[in-house]
GROMACS .gro file of C-alpha atoms in nm:
model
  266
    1UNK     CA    1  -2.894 -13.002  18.842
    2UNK     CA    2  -2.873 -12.849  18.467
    3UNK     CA    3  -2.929 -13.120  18.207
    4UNK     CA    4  -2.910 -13.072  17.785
    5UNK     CA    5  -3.179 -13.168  17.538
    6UNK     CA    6  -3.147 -13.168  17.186
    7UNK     CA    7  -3.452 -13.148  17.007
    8UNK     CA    8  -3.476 -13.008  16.615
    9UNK     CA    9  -3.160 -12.846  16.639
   10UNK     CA   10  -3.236 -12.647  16.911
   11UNK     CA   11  -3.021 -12.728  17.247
   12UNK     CA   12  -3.263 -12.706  17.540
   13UNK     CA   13  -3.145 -12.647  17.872
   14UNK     CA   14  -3.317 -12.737  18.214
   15UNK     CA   15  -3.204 -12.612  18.499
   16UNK     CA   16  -3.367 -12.732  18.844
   17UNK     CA   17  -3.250 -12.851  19.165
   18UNK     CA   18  -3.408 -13.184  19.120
   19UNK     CA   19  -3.633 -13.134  19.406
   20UNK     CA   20  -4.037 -13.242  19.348
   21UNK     CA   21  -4.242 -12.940  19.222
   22UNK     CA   22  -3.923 -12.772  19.150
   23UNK     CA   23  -3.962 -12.418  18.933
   24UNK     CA   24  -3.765 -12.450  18.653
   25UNK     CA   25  -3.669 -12.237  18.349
   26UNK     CA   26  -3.604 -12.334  18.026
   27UNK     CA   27  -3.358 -12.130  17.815
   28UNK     CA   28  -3.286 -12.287  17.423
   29UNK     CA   29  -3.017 -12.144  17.208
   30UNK     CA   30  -2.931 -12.303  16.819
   31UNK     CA   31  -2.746 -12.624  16.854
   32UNK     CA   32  -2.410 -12.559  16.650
   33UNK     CA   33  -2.427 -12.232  16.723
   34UNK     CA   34  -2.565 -11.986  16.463
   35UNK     CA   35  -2.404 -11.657  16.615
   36UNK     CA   36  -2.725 -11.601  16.823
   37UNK     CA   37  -2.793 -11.738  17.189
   38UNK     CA   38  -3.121 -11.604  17.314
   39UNK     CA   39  -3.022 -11.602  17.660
   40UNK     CA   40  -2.828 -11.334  17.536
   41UNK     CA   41  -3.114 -11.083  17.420
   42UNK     CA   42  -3.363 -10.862  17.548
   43UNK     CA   43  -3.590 -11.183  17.536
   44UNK     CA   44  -3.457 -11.442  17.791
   45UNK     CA   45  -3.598 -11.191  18.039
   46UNK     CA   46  -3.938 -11.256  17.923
   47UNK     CA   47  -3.858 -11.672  17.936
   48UNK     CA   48  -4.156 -11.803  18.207
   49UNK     CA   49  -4.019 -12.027  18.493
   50UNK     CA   50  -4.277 -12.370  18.501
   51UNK     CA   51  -4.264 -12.673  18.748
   52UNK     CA   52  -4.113 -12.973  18.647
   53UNK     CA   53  -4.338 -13.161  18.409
   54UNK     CA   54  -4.523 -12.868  18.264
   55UNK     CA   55  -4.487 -12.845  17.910
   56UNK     CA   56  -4.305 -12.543  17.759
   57UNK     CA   57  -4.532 -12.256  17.568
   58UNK     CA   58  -4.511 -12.284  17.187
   59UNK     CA   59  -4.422 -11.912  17.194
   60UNK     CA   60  -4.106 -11.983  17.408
   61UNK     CA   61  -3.974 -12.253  17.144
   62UNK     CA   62  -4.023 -12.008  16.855
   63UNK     CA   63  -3.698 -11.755  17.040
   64UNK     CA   64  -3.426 -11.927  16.877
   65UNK     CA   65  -3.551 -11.937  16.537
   66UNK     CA   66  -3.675 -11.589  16.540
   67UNK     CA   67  -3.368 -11.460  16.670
   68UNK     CA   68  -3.160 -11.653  16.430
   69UNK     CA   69  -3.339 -11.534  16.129
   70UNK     CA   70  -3.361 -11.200  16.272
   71UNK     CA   71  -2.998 -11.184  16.326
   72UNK     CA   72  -2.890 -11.282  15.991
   73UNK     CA   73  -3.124 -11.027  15.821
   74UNK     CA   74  -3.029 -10.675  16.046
   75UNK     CA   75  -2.769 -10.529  16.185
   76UNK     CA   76  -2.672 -10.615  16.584
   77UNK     CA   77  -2.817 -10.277  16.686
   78UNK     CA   78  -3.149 -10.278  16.465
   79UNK     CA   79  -3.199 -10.648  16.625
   80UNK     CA   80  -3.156 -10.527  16.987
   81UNK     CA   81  -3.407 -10.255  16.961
   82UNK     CA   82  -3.659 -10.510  16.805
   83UNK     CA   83  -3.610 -10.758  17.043
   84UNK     CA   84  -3.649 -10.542  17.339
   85UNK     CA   85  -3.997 -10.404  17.184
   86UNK     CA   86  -4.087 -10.734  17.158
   87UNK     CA   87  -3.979 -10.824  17.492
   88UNK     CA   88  -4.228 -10.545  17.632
   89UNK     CA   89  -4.506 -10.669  17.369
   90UNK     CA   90  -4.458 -11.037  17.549
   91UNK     CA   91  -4.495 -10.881  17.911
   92UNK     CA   92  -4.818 -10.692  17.776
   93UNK     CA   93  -5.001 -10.934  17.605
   94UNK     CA   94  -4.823 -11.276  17.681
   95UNK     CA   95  -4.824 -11.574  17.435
   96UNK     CA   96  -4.736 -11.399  17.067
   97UNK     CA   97  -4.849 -11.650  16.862
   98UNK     CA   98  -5.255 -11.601  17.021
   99UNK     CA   99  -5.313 -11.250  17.007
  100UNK     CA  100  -5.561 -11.043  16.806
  101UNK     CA  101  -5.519 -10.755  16.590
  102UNK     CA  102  -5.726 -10.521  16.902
  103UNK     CA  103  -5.477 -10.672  17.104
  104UNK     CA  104  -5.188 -10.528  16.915
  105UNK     CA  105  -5.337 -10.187  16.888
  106UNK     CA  106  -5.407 -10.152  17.255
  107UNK     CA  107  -5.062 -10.240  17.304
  108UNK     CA  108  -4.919  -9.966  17.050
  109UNK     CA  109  -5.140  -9.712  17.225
  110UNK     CA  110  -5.083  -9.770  17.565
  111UNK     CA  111  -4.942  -9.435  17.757
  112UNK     CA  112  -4.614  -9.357  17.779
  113UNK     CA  113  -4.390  -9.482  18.136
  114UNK     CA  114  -4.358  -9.155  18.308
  115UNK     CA  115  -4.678  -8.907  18.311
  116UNK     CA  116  -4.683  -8.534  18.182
  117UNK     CA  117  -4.745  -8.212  18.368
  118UNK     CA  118  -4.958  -8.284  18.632
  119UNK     CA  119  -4.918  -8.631  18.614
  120UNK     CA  120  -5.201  -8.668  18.308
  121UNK     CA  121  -5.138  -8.958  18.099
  122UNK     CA  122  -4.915  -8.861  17.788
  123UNK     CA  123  -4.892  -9.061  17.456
  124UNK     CA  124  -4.571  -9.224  17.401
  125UNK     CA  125  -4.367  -9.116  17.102
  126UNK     CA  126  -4.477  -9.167  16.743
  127UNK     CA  127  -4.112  -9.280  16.642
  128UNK     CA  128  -4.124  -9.487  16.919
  129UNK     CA  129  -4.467  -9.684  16.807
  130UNK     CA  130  -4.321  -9.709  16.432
  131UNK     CA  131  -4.014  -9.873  16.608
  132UNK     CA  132  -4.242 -10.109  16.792
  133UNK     CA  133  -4.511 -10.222  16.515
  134UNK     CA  134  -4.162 -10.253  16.319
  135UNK     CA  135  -4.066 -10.519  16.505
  136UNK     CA  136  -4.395 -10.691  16.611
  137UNK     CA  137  -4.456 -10.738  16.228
  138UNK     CA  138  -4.114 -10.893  16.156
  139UNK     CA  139  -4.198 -11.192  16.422
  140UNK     CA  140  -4.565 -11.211  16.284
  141UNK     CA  141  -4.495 -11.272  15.906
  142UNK     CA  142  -4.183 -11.482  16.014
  143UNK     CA  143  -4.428 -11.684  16.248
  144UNK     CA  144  -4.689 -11.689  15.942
  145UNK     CA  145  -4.409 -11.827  15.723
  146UNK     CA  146  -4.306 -12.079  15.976
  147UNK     CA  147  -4.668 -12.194  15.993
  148UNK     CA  148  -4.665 -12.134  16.372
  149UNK     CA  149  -5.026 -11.925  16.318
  150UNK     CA  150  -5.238 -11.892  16.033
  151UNK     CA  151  -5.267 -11.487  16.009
  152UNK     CA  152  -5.065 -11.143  16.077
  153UNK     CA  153  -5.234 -10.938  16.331
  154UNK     CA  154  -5.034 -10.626  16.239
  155UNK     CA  155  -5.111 -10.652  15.861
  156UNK     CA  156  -5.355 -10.408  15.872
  157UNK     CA  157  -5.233 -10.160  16.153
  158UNK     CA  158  -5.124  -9.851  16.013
  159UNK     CA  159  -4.907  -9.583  16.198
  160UNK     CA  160  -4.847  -9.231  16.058
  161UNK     CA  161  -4.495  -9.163  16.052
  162UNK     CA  162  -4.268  -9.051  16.308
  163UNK     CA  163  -4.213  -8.613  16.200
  164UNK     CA  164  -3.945  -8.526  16.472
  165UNK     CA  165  -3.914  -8.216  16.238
  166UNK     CA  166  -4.215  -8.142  16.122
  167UNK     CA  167  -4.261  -7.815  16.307
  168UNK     CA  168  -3.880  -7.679  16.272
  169UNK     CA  169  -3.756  -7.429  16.013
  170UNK     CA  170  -3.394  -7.413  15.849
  171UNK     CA  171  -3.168  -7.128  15.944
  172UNK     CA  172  -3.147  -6.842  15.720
  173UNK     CA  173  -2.822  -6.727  15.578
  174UNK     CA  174  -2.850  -6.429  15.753
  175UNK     CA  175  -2.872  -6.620  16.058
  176UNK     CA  176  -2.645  -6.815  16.005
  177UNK     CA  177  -2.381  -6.520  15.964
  178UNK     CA  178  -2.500  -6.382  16.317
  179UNK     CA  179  -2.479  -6.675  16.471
  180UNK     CA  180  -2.091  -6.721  16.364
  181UNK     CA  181  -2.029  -6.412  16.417
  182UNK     CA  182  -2.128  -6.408  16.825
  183UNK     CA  183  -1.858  -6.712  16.814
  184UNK     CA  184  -1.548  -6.563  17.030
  185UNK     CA  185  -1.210  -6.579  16.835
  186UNK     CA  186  -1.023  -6.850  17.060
  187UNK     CA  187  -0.942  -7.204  17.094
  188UNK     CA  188  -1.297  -7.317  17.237
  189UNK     CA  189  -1.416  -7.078  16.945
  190UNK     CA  190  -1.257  -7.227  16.690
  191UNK     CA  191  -1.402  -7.623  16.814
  192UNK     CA  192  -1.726  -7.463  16.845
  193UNK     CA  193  -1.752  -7.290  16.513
  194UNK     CA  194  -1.608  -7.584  16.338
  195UNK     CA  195  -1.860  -7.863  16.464
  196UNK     CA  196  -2.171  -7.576  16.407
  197UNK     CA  197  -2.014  -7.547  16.032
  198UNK     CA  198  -2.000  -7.982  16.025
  199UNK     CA  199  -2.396  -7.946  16.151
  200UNK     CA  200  -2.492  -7.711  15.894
  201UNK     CA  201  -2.344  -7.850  15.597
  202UNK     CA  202  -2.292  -8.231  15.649
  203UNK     CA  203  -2.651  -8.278  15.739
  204UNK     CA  204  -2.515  -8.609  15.949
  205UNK     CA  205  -2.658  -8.611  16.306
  206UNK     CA  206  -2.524  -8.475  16.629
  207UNK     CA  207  -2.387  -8.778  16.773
  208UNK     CA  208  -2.282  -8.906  16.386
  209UNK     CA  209  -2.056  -8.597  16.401
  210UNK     CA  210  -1.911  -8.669  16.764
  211UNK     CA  211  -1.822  -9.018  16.662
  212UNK     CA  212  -1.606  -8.927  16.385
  213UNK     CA  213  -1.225  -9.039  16.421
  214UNK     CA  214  -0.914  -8.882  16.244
  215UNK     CA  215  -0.914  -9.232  16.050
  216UNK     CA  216  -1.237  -9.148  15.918
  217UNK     CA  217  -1.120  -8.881  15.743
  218UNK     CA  218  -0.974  -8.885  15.366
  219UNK     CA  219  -0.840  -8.558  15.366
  220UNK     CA  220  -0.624  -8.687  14.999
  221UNK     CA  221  -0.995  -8.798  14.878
  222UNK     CA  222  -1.192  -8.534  15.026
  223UNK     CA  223  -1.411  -8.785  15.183
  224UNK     CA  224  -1.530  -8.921  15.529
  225UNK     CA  225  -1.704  -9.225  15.698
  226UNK     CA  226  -1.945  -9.252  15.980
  227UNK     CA  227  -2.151  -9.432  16.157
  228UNK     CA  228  -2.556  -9.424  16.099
  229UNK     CA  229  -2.782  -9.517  16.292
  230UNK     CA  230  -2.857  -9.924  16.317
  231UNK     CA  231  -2.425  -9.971  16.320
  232UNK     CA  232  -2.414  -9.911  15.898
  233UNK     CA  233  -2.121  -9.755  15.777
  234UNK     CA  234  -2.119  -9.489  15.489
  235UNK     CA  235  -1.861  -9.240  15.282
  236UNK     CA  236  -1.984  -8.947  15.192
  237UNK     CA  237  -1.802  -8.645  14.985
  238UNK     CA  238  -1.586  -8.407  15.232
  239UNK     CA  239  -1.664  -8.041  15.132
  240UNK     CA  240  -1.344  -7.849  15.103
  241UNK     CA  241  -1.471  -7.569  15.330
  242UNK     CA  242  -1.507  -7.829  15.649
  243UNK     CA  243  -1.209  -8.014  15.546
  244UNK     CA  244  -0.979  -7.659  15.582
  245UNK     CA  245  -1.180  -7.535  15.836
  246UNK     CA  246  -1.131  -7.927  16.030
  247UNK     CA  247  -0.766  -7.865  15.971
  248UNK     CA  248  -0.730  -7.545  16.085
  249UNK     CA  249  -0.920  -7.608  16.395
  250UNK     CA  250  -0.686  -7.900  16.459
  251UNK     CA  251  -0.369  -7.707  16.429
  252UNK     CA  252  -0.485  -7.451  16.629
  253UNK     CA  253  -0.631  -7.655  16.929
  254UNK     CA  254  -0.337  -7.908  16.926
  255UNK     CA  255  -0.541  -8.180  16.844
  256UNK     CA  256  -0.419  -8.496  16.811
  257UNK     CA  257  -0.491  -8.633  16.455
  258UNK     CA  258  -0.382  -8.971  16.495
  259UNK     CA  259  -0.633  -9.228  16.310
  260UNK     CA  260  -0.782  -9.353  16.648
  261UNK     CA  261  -0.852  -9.026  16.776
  262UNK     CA  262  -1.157  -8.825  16.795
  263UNK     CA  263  -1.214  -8.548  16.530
  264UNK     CA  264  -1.383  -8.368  16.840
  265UNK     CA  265  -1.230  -8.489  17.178
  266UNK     CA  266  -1.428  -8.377  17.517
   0.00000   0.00000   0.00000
């Protein structure tokens, strides 16, 4: 038996089989809408099931709110990867709205999933962590603002920043020139030699580069659009070095260079 409750604009819905003592679970999702239903996100997984008659947990009623407001403010991709850290925050520490700031820490410092060598705990990734207190103190100052709790236990956690290149150094020219050079003169040689040029001198990232469509290209212009990270969409200048070499490589490989098709198929 699934029945419908409208209460403050949220639609609540109860499913149960009617049955005394029953375990039920309560999903909500915006009445009229809003572009967001919750059951569709990370958190719906983290929903508790109750018996009939138990009251739902103030942290459960605060999903579609959160989600709306979250999903009006970021991109679809940025709000994923939010919700699903605070999915795994929920699982650690349970009801949001009462935990401390220890409690917060502890759960930014727990170990990482899978063990290292010799199956010693190993920290879990620093850009990982900045994701994660990201995204704990978005629902904490929107929880503050919606008067749901008085304080923000992440307002005075501080994370160094990710530095996923802290210990690399850029190619020389030199090396650079070596490096082409070892490139055989062929078809595969002439794809590989044109994305390594596109690495060096776009500075866009790997899979920014492999996403790039013919369409993406202004050739007339001399510029190009891709894809960042979070789903954002920017132009940037098209040198004329990578544009002829892009060319080239195309005429040479047979590429197809129809708008919908990959700059670098396979």
């Amino acid at each position: 038996m699934t029945r419908r409750e409208v209460v403050s604009g949220v639609t609540r819905e109860v499913v149960s089989a009617g049955a005394a003592g029953e375990i039920t679970t309560v999903l909500d999702r915006p009445e009229g809408g809003g572009g967001v239903d919750p059951r569709d996100t990370p958190l719906a997984a983290v929903v508790p099931s109750r018996r009939r008659g138990e009251p739902v947990p103030r942290w459960v009623e605060t999903i579609p709110g959160f989600c709306r407001s979250l999903f009006l403010a970021l991109s679809e991709g940025t709000c994923r990867t939010y919700l699903e850290a605070l999915s795994r925050y929920i699982r650690e520490v349970g009801d949001p709205l009462e935990v401390s700031p220890a409690e917060v820490e502890a759960f930014l410092a727990r170990s990482a999933t899978r063990p290292g060598p010799g199956g010693e705990p190993r920290p879990r990734a620093a850009s990982t962590r900045v994701v994660e207190l990201a995204a704990l103190r978005r629902y904490h100052r929107w929880a503050v603002r919606e008067g749901l709790r008085p304080d923000d236990p992440t307002a005075a956690i501080e994370l160094r920043a990710a530095e996923p290149y802290r210990d690399l150094t850029a190619l020389s020219a030199d090396q650079v020139r070596s490096l082409l050079a070892v490139i055989p003169d062929s078809d595969e040689g002439a794809r590989l030699r044109c994305l390594l040029l596109w690495y060096l001198l776009s500075g866009r990232r790997r899979v920014e580069i492999l996403r790039l469509r013919w369409g993406d290209l202004d050739l007339e212009a001399g510029t190009y659009t891709y894809t960042r990270k979070g789903g954002r969409s920017e132009k940037r200048s098209l040198l004329p070095v990578l544009r002829d070499l892009t060319l080239a490589y195309a005429r040479r490989c047979k590429v197809s260079t129809r708008p919908d098709r990959p700059v670098f198929p396979g």
